[in-house]
């Protein structure tokens, strides 16, 4: 029998990533040193008390029932975190957990969009921003993030489209371009969204990984935001709770409750030990989060500064656990460059074109190796002679 799949499956071909992975495996088999800077999984550990809370809860048989809802202590912990970290006052009805922001962004369109509704997403952008709404049958329109516009959406130019669109996804500090938005941007965005009756979804995965004195904020700290905004908040990067899959949707009560209704059809709640670990993370001290940010800053300096010192003009990331680099002179295609870089140096990174058409001609490095290893990777690039 010939199996027939949904036509959307064609959009999810692994393509280049499969080829890159096979190439990487081949290098490993040959005994070559591989510097894997392609995947955004933190190599730092979760705090011991977070792991203890999960382990302790996992030993109690009553914690293996369907959870069905967020523990009230978990909701309280989010309220406390938002108050302390962002100066935002949240009500319990303005909070729900998701299995990581990825899952939340993948599904929220199903609770908001009818077929062919327009959704605005950034180019370049993190892939789920486009995949999520497209699962809901929405029509995607991209807005460009360009240097001329300081990598922010041009709100004036988008006015007409904003009138027609259902929602817009915004995210700073921004993966993959590693740029931040000033508070003044959000202060302009909120009244603009209200004027155009447009919902804003802010993906706030990296507010704790931000450099050079910049401050990571919640969009909900901007006056009027709760009227038109929700925010995804993730425990994956601030607390290295990545594989536990825990994030939150916060903000506009009606939007949160509407999404909760949808998710209650497909989900019976997060495993209770994971909820207990999240409570430990959210109610714990701030110092480890700040110290970790400082470690990422040193890695950023080793990578961006290191590449600049050997003649590759890679700008310093303003935030996120990544670096965004224009491909060196003499190369035209980012994917071909990634392949050649891997072959000649063992350094793995991600082609910028996998983040949208404006990602072309760039590559993304993840800051997921220690400073010494990043320094060795930079040296390997220098010695390879791949740079002009
Ligand atoms: C911008 C952005 N949003 C969301 C996610 C997914 O985070 P989570 O682990 O909470 O699903 C990532 C992960 O790399 C990301 O970079």
CSV table of C-alpha atoms and ligand atoms in Angstrom, one decimal:
chain,number,residue,atom,x,y,z
A,1,UNK,CA,0.0,0.0,0.0
A,2,UNK,CA,1.2,3.5,-0.8
A,3,UNK,CA,1.2,5.6,2.3
A,4,UNK,CA,-0.1,9.1,1.8
A,5,UNK,CA,0.8,11.8,4.3
A,6,UNK,CA,-0.5,15.3,4.9
A,7,UNK,CA,1.0,17.7,2.3
A,8,UNK,CA,2.4,19.9,5.1
A,9,UNK,CA,4.9,17.1,5.9
A,10,UNK,CA,6.8,18.3,2.9
A,11,UNK,CA,7.6,21.4,4.8
A,12,UNK,CA,9.5,19.4,7.5
A,13,UNK,CA,12.1,17.6,5.4
A,14,UNK,CA,15.3,17.5,7.3
A,15,UNK,CA,17.3,18.3,4.2
A,16,UNK,CA,20.4,20.1,5.0
A,17,UNK,CA,20.4,19.2,8.7
A,18,UNK,CA,20.5,15.5,7.8
A,19,UNK,CA,23.4,16.1,5.5
A,20,UNK,CA,25.3,18.1,8.1
A,21,UNK,CA,24.7,15.5,10.7
A,22,UNK,CA,25.9,12.7,8.5
A,23,UNK,CA,29.1,14.8,7.8
A,24,UNK,CA,29.6,15.3,11.5
A,25,UNK,CA,29.3,11.6,12.2
A,26,UNK,CA,31.8,10.9,9.5
A,27,UNK,CA,34.3,13.3,11.1
A,28,UNK,CA,33.8,11.7,14.5
A,29,UNK,CA,34.4,8.2,12.9
A,30,UNK,CA,37.6,9.5,11.4
A,31,UNK,CA,38.7,10.5,14.9
A,32,UNK,CA,38.7,14.3,14.0
A,33,UNK,CA,38.2,16.8,16.8
A,34,UNK,CA,34.7,18.2,16.3
A,35,UNK,CA,33.6,21.6,17.9
A,36,UNK,CA,29.8,21.3,17.9
A,37,UNK,CA,28.5,24.9,18.0
A,38,UNK,CA,25.4,24.2,16.1
A,39,UNK,CA,22.7,23.2,18.7
A,40,UNK,CA,21.3,25.5,21.3
A,41,UNK,CA,21.2,23.0,24.2
A,42,UNK,CA,22.9,24.5,27.2
A,43,UNK,CA,25.9,22.5,28.5
A,44,UNK,CA,25.5,24.0,32.0
A,45,UNK,CA,23.9,21.9,34.7
A,46,UNK,CA,20.7,22.7,36.6
A,47,UNK,CA,21.2,23.8,40.2
A,48,UNK,CA,21.5,20.9,42.6
A,49,UNK,CA,18.4,21.9,44.6
A,50,UNK,CA,16.3,21.9,41.4
A,51,UNK,CA,17.5,18.3,40.6
A,52,UNK,CA,16.9,17.3,44.3
A,53,UNK,CA,13.3,18.6,44.2
A,54,UNK,CA,12.6,16.6,41.0
A,55,UNK,CA,14.2,13.4,42.5
A,56,UNK,CA,12.5,13.7,45.8
A,57,UNK,CA,9.1,14.2,44.2
A,58,UNK,CA,9.8,11.3,41.8
A,59,UNK,CA,10.1,9.0,44.8
A,60,UNK,CA,6.5,9.7,45.9
A,61,UNK,CA,3.9,7.4,44.2
A,62,UNK,CA,1.1,9.9,44.4
A,63,UNK,CA,3.1,12.1,42.0
A,64,UNK,CA,2.4,9.7,39.1
A,65,UNK,CA,-1.2,10.5,38.7
A,66,UNK,CA,-2.4,12.8,35.9
A,67,UNK,CA,-1.5,16.3,37.2
A,68,UNK,CA,-4.4,17.8,35.3
A,69,UNK,CA,-3.4,21.4,36.4
A,70,UNK,CA,-0.6,23.5,37.5
A,71,UNK,CA,0.1,23.2,41.3
A,72,UNK,CA,-1.0,26.4,43.1
A,73,UNK,CA,2.6,26.7,44.5
A,74,UNK,CA,3.9,26.7,40.9
A,75,UNK,CA,1.6,29.5,39.9
A,76,UNK,CA,2.6,31.4,43.0
A,77,UNK,CA,6.3,30.8,42.1
A,78,UNK,CA,5.7,32.4,38.7
A,79,UNK,CA,3.9,35.3,40.3
A,80,UNK,CA,6.9,35.8,42.6
A,81,UNK,CA,9.4,35.5,39.9
A,82,UNK,CA,7.7,38.1,37.6
A,83,UNK,CA,7.3,40.5,40.5
A,84,UNK,CA,10.9,40.2,41.6
A,85,UNK,CA,12.6,39.9,38.3
A,86,UNK,CA,10.5,42.1,36.1
A,87,UNK,CA,8.4,44.2,38.4
A,88,UNK,CA,5.2,42.8,36.9
A,89,UNK,CA,2.1,41.9,38.9
A,90,UNK,CA,0.4,38.8,37.6
A,91,UNK,CA,-2.9,37.1,38.7
A,92,UNK,CA,-3.2,33.3,38.7
A,93,UNK,CA,-5.6,33.4,35.7
A,94,UNK,CA,-2.9,35.2,33.7
A,95,UNK,CA,-0.5,32.2,33.9
A,96,UNK,CA,-0.4,28.7,32.5
A,97,UNK,CA,2.4,26.2,32.0
A,98,UNK,CA,3.4,24.7,28.6
A,99,UNK,CA,5.8,21.9,27.7
A,100,UNK,CA,8.5,24.5,26.9
A,101,UNK,CA,7.9,27.6,24.8
A,102,UNK,CA,8.5,25.5,21.7
A,103,UNK,CA,5.3,23.5,22.4
A,104,UNK,CA,3.4,26.6,23.4
A,105,UNK,CA,4.3,28.5,20.2
A,106,UNK,CA,3.6,25.4,18.1
A,107,UNK,CA,0.0,25.3,19.4
A,108,UNK,CA,-1.1,28.8,20.3
A,109,UNK,CA,-2.1,29.5,16.7
A,110,UNK,CA,-4.7,26.7,16.9
A,111,UNK,CA,-6.4,28.7,19.7
A,112,UNK,CA,-6.3,32.0,17.8
A,113,UNK,CA,-6.4,31.4,14.0
A,114,UNK,CA,-8.9,30.3,11.5
A,115,UNK,CA,-7.7,29.2,8.1
A,116,UNK,CA,-6.0,32.0,6.1
A,117,UNK,CA,-5.8,34.4,9.0
A,118,UNK,CA,-2.7,36.5,8.7
A,119,UNK,CA,0.1,36.2,11.2
A,120,UNK,CA,3.2,38.3,11.2
A,121,UNK,CA,6.5,36.7,12.0
A,122,UNK,CA,10.2,37.9,11.8
A,123,UNK,CA,12.7,37.2,9.1
A,124,UNK,CA,15.1,36.0,10.1
A,125,UNK,CA,13.4,34.2,12.9
A,126,UNK,CA,13.4,31.1,15.1
A,127,UNK,CA,11.7,28.4,13.0
A,128,UNK,CA,8.7,27.6,15.3
A,129,UNK,CA,7.5,31.2,14.9
A,130,UNK,CA,6.5,30.3,11.3
A,131,UNK,CA,5.7,26.6,11.8
A,132,UNK,CA,3.3,27.1,14.7
A,133,UNK,CA,0.9,29.5,12.9
A,134,UNK,CA,1.2,27.4,9.7
A,135,UNK,CA,0.0,24.3,11.6
A,136,UNK,CA,-3.2,26.3,12.3
A,137,UNK,CA,-3.6,27.0,8.6
A,138,UNK,CA,-2.7,30.7,9.0
A,139,UNK,CA,-1.2,32.7,6.2
A,140,UNK,CA,2.3,33.8,7.1
A,141,UNK,CA,3.6,37.3,6.4
A,142,UNK,CA,7.2,38.1,7.4
A,143,UNK,CA,8.5,41.4,8.6
A,144,UNK,CA,12.2,42.2,7.9
A,145,UNK,CA,14.8,42.6,10.6
A,146,UNK,CA,17.5,44.7,9.0
A,147,UNK,CA,20.5,46.7,10.1
A,148,UNK,CA,18.9,50.0,8.7
A,149,UNK,CA,16.0,49.5,11.2
A,150,UNK,CA,18.2,48.4,14.1
A,151,UNK,CA,16.8,44.9,13.6
A,152,UNK,CA,13.4,46.0,14.9
A,153,UNK,CA,10.1,45.8,12.9
A,154,UNK,CA,9.3,49.0,11.0
A,155,UNK,CA,6.0,49.6,12.6
A,156,UNK,CA,5.0,52.5,10.4
A,157,UNK,CA,5.5,50.4,7.2
A,158,UNK,CA,3.6,47.5,8.7
A,159,UNK,CA,0.5,49.5,9.6
A,160,UNK,CA,-1.8,48.3,6.8
A,161,UNK,CA,-0.8,44.7,7.3
A,162,UNK,CA,-1.2,45.0,11.0
A,163,UNK,CA,-4.9,46.0,10.4
A,164,UNK,CA,-5.4,42.7,8.6
A,165,UNK,CA,-3.3,40.4,10.9
A,166,UNK,CA,-4.5,38.3,13.8
A,167,UNK,CA,-1.2,38.3,15.8
A,168,UNK,CA,2.4,39.2,15.5
A,169,UNK,CA,5.3,37.3,17.1
A,170,UNK,CA,8.1,39.4,18.5
A,171,UNK,CA,11.2,38.2,20.4
A,172,UNK,CA,14.1,39.9,22.0
A,173,UNK,CA,16.9,39.1,22.8
A,174,UNK,CA,16.6,37.6,19.4
A,175,UNK,CA,17.7,34.1,18.3
A,176,UNK,CA,19.4,33.9,15.7
A,177,UNK,CA,20.5,37.6,15.2
A,178,UNK,CA,21.5,38.1,18.9
A,179,UNK,CA,20.1,41.7,19.0
A,180,UNK,CA,18.1,43.3,21.9
A,181,UNK,CA,15.3,45.8,21.8
A,182,UNK,CA,15.2,48.9,24.0
A,183,UNK,CA,12.3,49.5,26.3
A,184,UNK,CA,11.3,52.4,24.0
A,185,UNK,CA,10.6,49.9,21.3
A,186,UNK,CA,8.0,48.0,23.4
A,187,UNK,CA,6.6,51.3,24.5
A,188,UNK,CA,5.9,52.1,20.9
A,189,UNK,CA,4.7,48.6,20.0
A,190,UNK,CA,1.9,48.4,22.6
A,191,UNK,CA,-0.1,51.5,21.6
A,192,UNK,CA,0.5,50.6,17.9
A,193,UNK,CA,-0.8,47.1,18.4
A,194,UNK,CA,-3.8,48.5,20.3
A,195,UNK,CA,-4.5,50.9,17.5
A,196,UNK,CA,-4.4,48.1,14.9
A,197,UNK,CA,-6.3,45.6,17.2
A,198,UNK,CA,-3.4,43.2,16.8
A,199,UNK,CA,-2.3,40.7,19.4
A,200,UNK,CA,1.3,40.5,20.3
A,201,UNK,CA,3.0,37.3,21.3
A,202,UNK,CA,6.4,37.9,22.9
A,203,UNK,CA,8.8,35.0,23.1
A,204,UNK,CA,11.0,35.8,26.1
A,205,UNK,CA,13.5,32.9,26.2
A,206,UNK,CA,16.7,34.9,26.7
A,207,UNK,CA,16.0,37.8,29.1
A,208,UNK,CA,18.6,36.4,31.5
A,209,UNK,CA,21.3,36.0,28.9
A,210,UNK,CA,22.1,39.6,28.0
A,211,UNK,CA,25.3,41.5,27.9
A,212,UNK,CA,27.2,44.7,28.5
A,213,UNK,CA,24.8,46.3,31.0
A,214,UNK,CA,21.6,45.7,28.9
A,215,UNK,CA,18.5,44.7,30.9
A,216,UNK,CA,16.3,41.9,29.9
A,217,UNK,CA,12.6,42.8,30.5
A,218,UNK,CA,9.2,41.3,30.2
A,219,UNK,CA,6.9,42.9,27.6
A,220,UNK,CA,4.3,42.8,30.4
A,221,UNK,CA,6.2,45.5,32.3
A,222,UNK,CA,5.1,48.0,29.7
A,223,UNK,CA,1.9,49.9,30.5
A,224,UNK,CA,-1.1,48.6,28.7
A,225,UNK,CA,0.6,45.4,27.6
A,226,UNK,CA,-1.8,43.0,29.2
A,227,UNK,CA,-4.6,44.4,26.9
A,228,UNK,CA,-3.0,43.0,23.8
A,229,UNK,CA,0.0,40.8,24.8
A,230,UNK,CA,1.0,37.4,26.0
A,231,UNK,CA,4.5,36.3,26.7
A,232,UNK,CA,6.2,32.9,26.6
A,233,UNK,CA,8.7,32.5,29.5
A,234,UNK,CA,11.0,29.5,29.5
A,235,UNK,CA,13.0,27.7,32.2
A,236,UNK,CA,15.2,26.1,29.6
A,237,UNK,CA,18.0,28.6,29.3
A,238,UNK,CA,17.9,30.6,32.6
A,239,UNK,CA,17.8,27.4,34.7
A,240,UNK,CA,19.1,24.7,32.3
A,241,UNK,CA,15.8,22.9,32.9
A,242,UNK,CA,15.8,22.3,29.2
A,243,UNK,CA,14.9,18.6,28.9
A,244,UNK,CA,12.3,18.8,31.7
A,245,UNK,CA,10.2,20.9,29.2
A,246,UNK,CA,8.8,23.6,31.3
A,247,UNK,CA,7.7,27.1,30.2
A,248,UNK,CA,4.8,29.4,30.8
A,249,UNK,CA,2.3,31.6,28.9
A,250,UNK,CA,1.7,34.8,30.8
A,251,UNK,CA,-0.3,38.0,30.2
A,252,UNK,CA,-3.8,38.7,28.8
A,253,UNK,CA,-6.2,36.7,30.9
A,254,UNK,CA,-8.6,35.9,28.0
A,255,UNK,CA,-5.9,34.7,25.7
A,256,UNK,CA,-4.4,32.5,28.4
A,257,UNK,CA,-7.7,31.0,29.4
A,258,UNK,CA,-8.6,30.5,25.7
A,259,UNK,CA,-5.3,28.6,25.1
A,260,UNK,CA,-5.8,26.6,28.3
A,261,UNK,CA,-9.1,25.4,27.0
A,262,UNK,CA,-7.4,24.2,23.8
A,263,UNK,CA,-4.6,22.5,25.7
A,264,UNK,CA,-7.0,20.8,28.1
A,265,UNK,CA,-8.2,18.8,25.1
A,266,UNK,CA,-4.8,17.4,24.3
A,267,UNK,CA,-2.9,17.4,27.6
A,268,UNK,CA,-3.4,16.1,31.2
A,269,UNK,CA,-0.9,18.3,32.9
A,270,UNK,CA,2.9,18.3,33.5
A,271,UNK,CA,4.4,15.5,35.4
A,272,UNK,CA,4.3,16.6,39.1
A,273,UNK,CA,8.1,16.1,39.8
A,274,UNK,CA,8.8,18.4,36.9
A,275,UNK,CA,6.4,21.0,38.5
A,276,UNK,CA,8.3,20.6,41.9
A,277,UNK,CA,11.6,21.2,40.2
A,278,UNK,CA,10.2,24.3,38.5
A,279,UNK,CA,9.1,25.7,41.8
A,280,UNK,CA,12.6,25.2,43.1
A,281,UNK,CA,14.0,27.0,40.1
A,282,UNK,CA,11.7,29.9,40.2
A,283,UNK,CA,11.9,30.5,43.9
A,284,UNK,CA,15.7,30.0,44.2
A,285,UNK,CA,18.5,32.6,44.3
A,286,UNK,CA,19.3,35.0,41.4
A,287,UNK,CA,23.1,34.7,41.7
A,288,UNK,CA,23.5,31.4,39.7
A,289,UNK,CA,21.5,32.9,36.9
A,290,UNK,CA,23.8,36.1,36.9
A,291,UNK,CA,26.9,34.0,37.2
A,292,UNK,CA,25.9,31.9,34.3
A,293,UNK,CA,25.2,34.9,32.2
A,294,UNK,CA,28.8,36.1,33.0
A,295,UNK,CA,30.1,32.7,31.7
A,296,UNK,CA,28.2,33.1,28.5
A,297,UNK,CA,29.6,36.6,28.2
A,298,UNK,CA,33.2,35.2,28.4
A,299,UNK,CA,32.3,32.6,25.7
A,300,UNK,CA,30.9,35.4,23.5
A,301,UNK,CA,34.1,37.3,23.9
A,302,UNK,CA,36.2,34.3,23.1
A,303,UNK,CA,34.1,33.5,20.0
A,304,UNK,CA,33.2,36.9,18.6
A,305,UNK,CA,36.4,38.7,19.8
A,306,UNK,CA,38.5,35.6,18.8
A,307,UNK,CA,37.1,35.6,15.3
A,308,UNK,CA,37.7,39.4,15.0
A,309,UNK,CA,41.3,38.9,16.1
A,310,UNK,CA,41.9,36.6,13.1
A,311,UNK,CA,40.2,38.9,10.6
A,312,UNK,CA,36.6,37.6,10.6
A,313,UNK,CA,34.3,40.5,11.4
A,314,UNK,CA,31.8,38.9,13.8
A,315,UNK,CA,29.9,41.4,15.9
A,316,UNK,CA,29.5,41.0,19.7
A,317,UNK,CA,26.1,39.4,20.5
A,318,UNK,CA,24.0,41.7,22.6
A,319,UNK,CA,22.1,38.8,24.1
A,320,UNK,CA,21.1,35.1,23.7
A,321,UNK,CA,23.5,32.1,23.9
A,322,UNK,CA,24.4,32.5,20.2
A,323,UNK,CA,26.6,34.5,17.9
A,324,UNK,CA,25.5,35.6,14.4
A,325,UNK,CA,28.2,36.0,11.8
A,326,UNK,CA,28.3,37.1,8.2
A,327,UNK,CA,30.0,34.5,6.1
A,328,UNK,CA,33.6,35.5,5.1
A,329,UNK,CA,34.4,37.1,1.8
A,330,UNK,CA,34.8,34.7,-1.0
A,331,UNK,CA,31.8,32.6,0.0
A,332,UNK,CA,28.3,33.2,-1.4
A,333,UNK,CA,26.3,30.4,0.1
A,334,UNK,CA,26.0,29.9,3.9
A,335,UNK,CA,25.3,26.2,3.6
A,336,UNK,CA,28.3,25.6,1.4
A,337,UNK,CA,30.4,27.6,3.9
A,338,UNK,CA,29.1,25.5,6.8
A,339,UNK,CA,30.0,22.3,5.0
A,340,UNK,CA,33.5,23.6,4.1
A,341,UNK,CA,34.1,25.0,7.6
A,342,UNK,CA,33.2,21.6,9.1
A,343,UNK,CA,35.4,19.7,6.7
A,344,UNK,CA,38.4,22.0,7.1
A,345,UNK,CA,38.2,22.8,10.8
A,346,UNK,CA,35.8,20.5,12.6
A,347,UNK,CA,33.8,23.5,13.7
A,348,UNK,CA,30.0,23.0,13.3
A,349,UNK,CA,27.6,25.9,13.0
A,350,UNK,CA,24.1,26.4,11.6
A,351,UNK,CA,23.4,28.0,8.1
A,352,UNK,CA,21.6,31.3,8.5
A,353,UNK,CA,19.2,30.5,5.6
A,354,UNK,CA,17.5,28.0,7.9
A,355,UNK,CA,16.1,31.0,9.7
A,356,UNK,CA,14.5,32.7,6.7
A,357,UNK,CA,15.5,34.5,3.5
A,358,UNK,CA,17.3,37.3,5.4
A,359,UNK,CA,19.4,34.8,7.2
A,360,UNK,CA,21.1,34.0,3.9
A,361,UNK,CA,24.8,34.8,4.0
A,362,UNK,CA,25.1,34.3,7.7
A,363,UNK,CA,25.8,31.5,10.1
A,364,UNK,CA,24.8,31.0,13.8
A,365,UNK,CA,27.2,29.7,16.5
A,366,UNK,CA,25.9,28.4,19.8
A,367,UNK,CA,27.9,29.3,22.9
A,368,UNK,CA,27.7,25.8,24.3
A,369,UNK,CA,31.3,24.9,24.8
A,370,UNK,CA,33.7,26.2,27.5
A,371,UNK,CA,36.0,29.2,26.8
A,372,UNK,CA,39.1,27.1,26.3
A,373,UNK,CA,37.4,24.9,23.7
A,374,UNK,CA,35.9,27.9,21.9
A,375,UNK,CA,39.5,29.3,21.8
A,376,UNK,CA,40.7,26.1,20.3
A,377,UNK,CA,37.9,26.2,17.7
A,378,UNK,CA,38.9,29.8,16.7
A,379,UNK,CA,42.6,28.6,16.4
A,380,UNK,CA,41.4,25.7,14.2
A,381,UNK,CA,39.7,28.2,11.9
A,382,UNK,CA,42.8,30.4,11.8
A,383,UNK,CA,45.1,27.5,11.0
A,384,UNK,CA,42.8,26.1,8.3
A,385,UNK,CA,43.3,29.2,6.1
A,386,UNK,CA,39.6,29.3,5.3
A,387,UNK,CA,39.5,33.1,6.0
A,388,UNK,CA,40.6,35.4,3.2
B,1,LIG,C1,13.8,31.9,20.7
B,1,LIG,C2,13.5,30.6,21.3
B,1,LIG,N1,12.2,30.4,21.6
B,1,LIG,C3,11.9,29.2,22.2
B,1,LIG,C4,12.8,28.2,22.3
B,1,LIG,C5,12.4,26.9,22.9
B,1,LIG,O1,12.5,26.9,24.3
B,1,LIG,P1,11.8,25.8,25.2
B,1,LIG,O2,12.9,24.9,25.6
B,1,LIG,O3,11.2,26.6,26.3
B,1,LIG,O4,10.8,25.1,24.4
B,1,LIG,C6,14.2,28.4,21.9
B,1,LIG,C7,15.1,27.3,22.1
B,1,LIG,O5,16.3,27.4,21.6
B,1,LIG,C8,14.5,29.6,21.4
B,1,LIG,O6,15.7,29.9,21.0
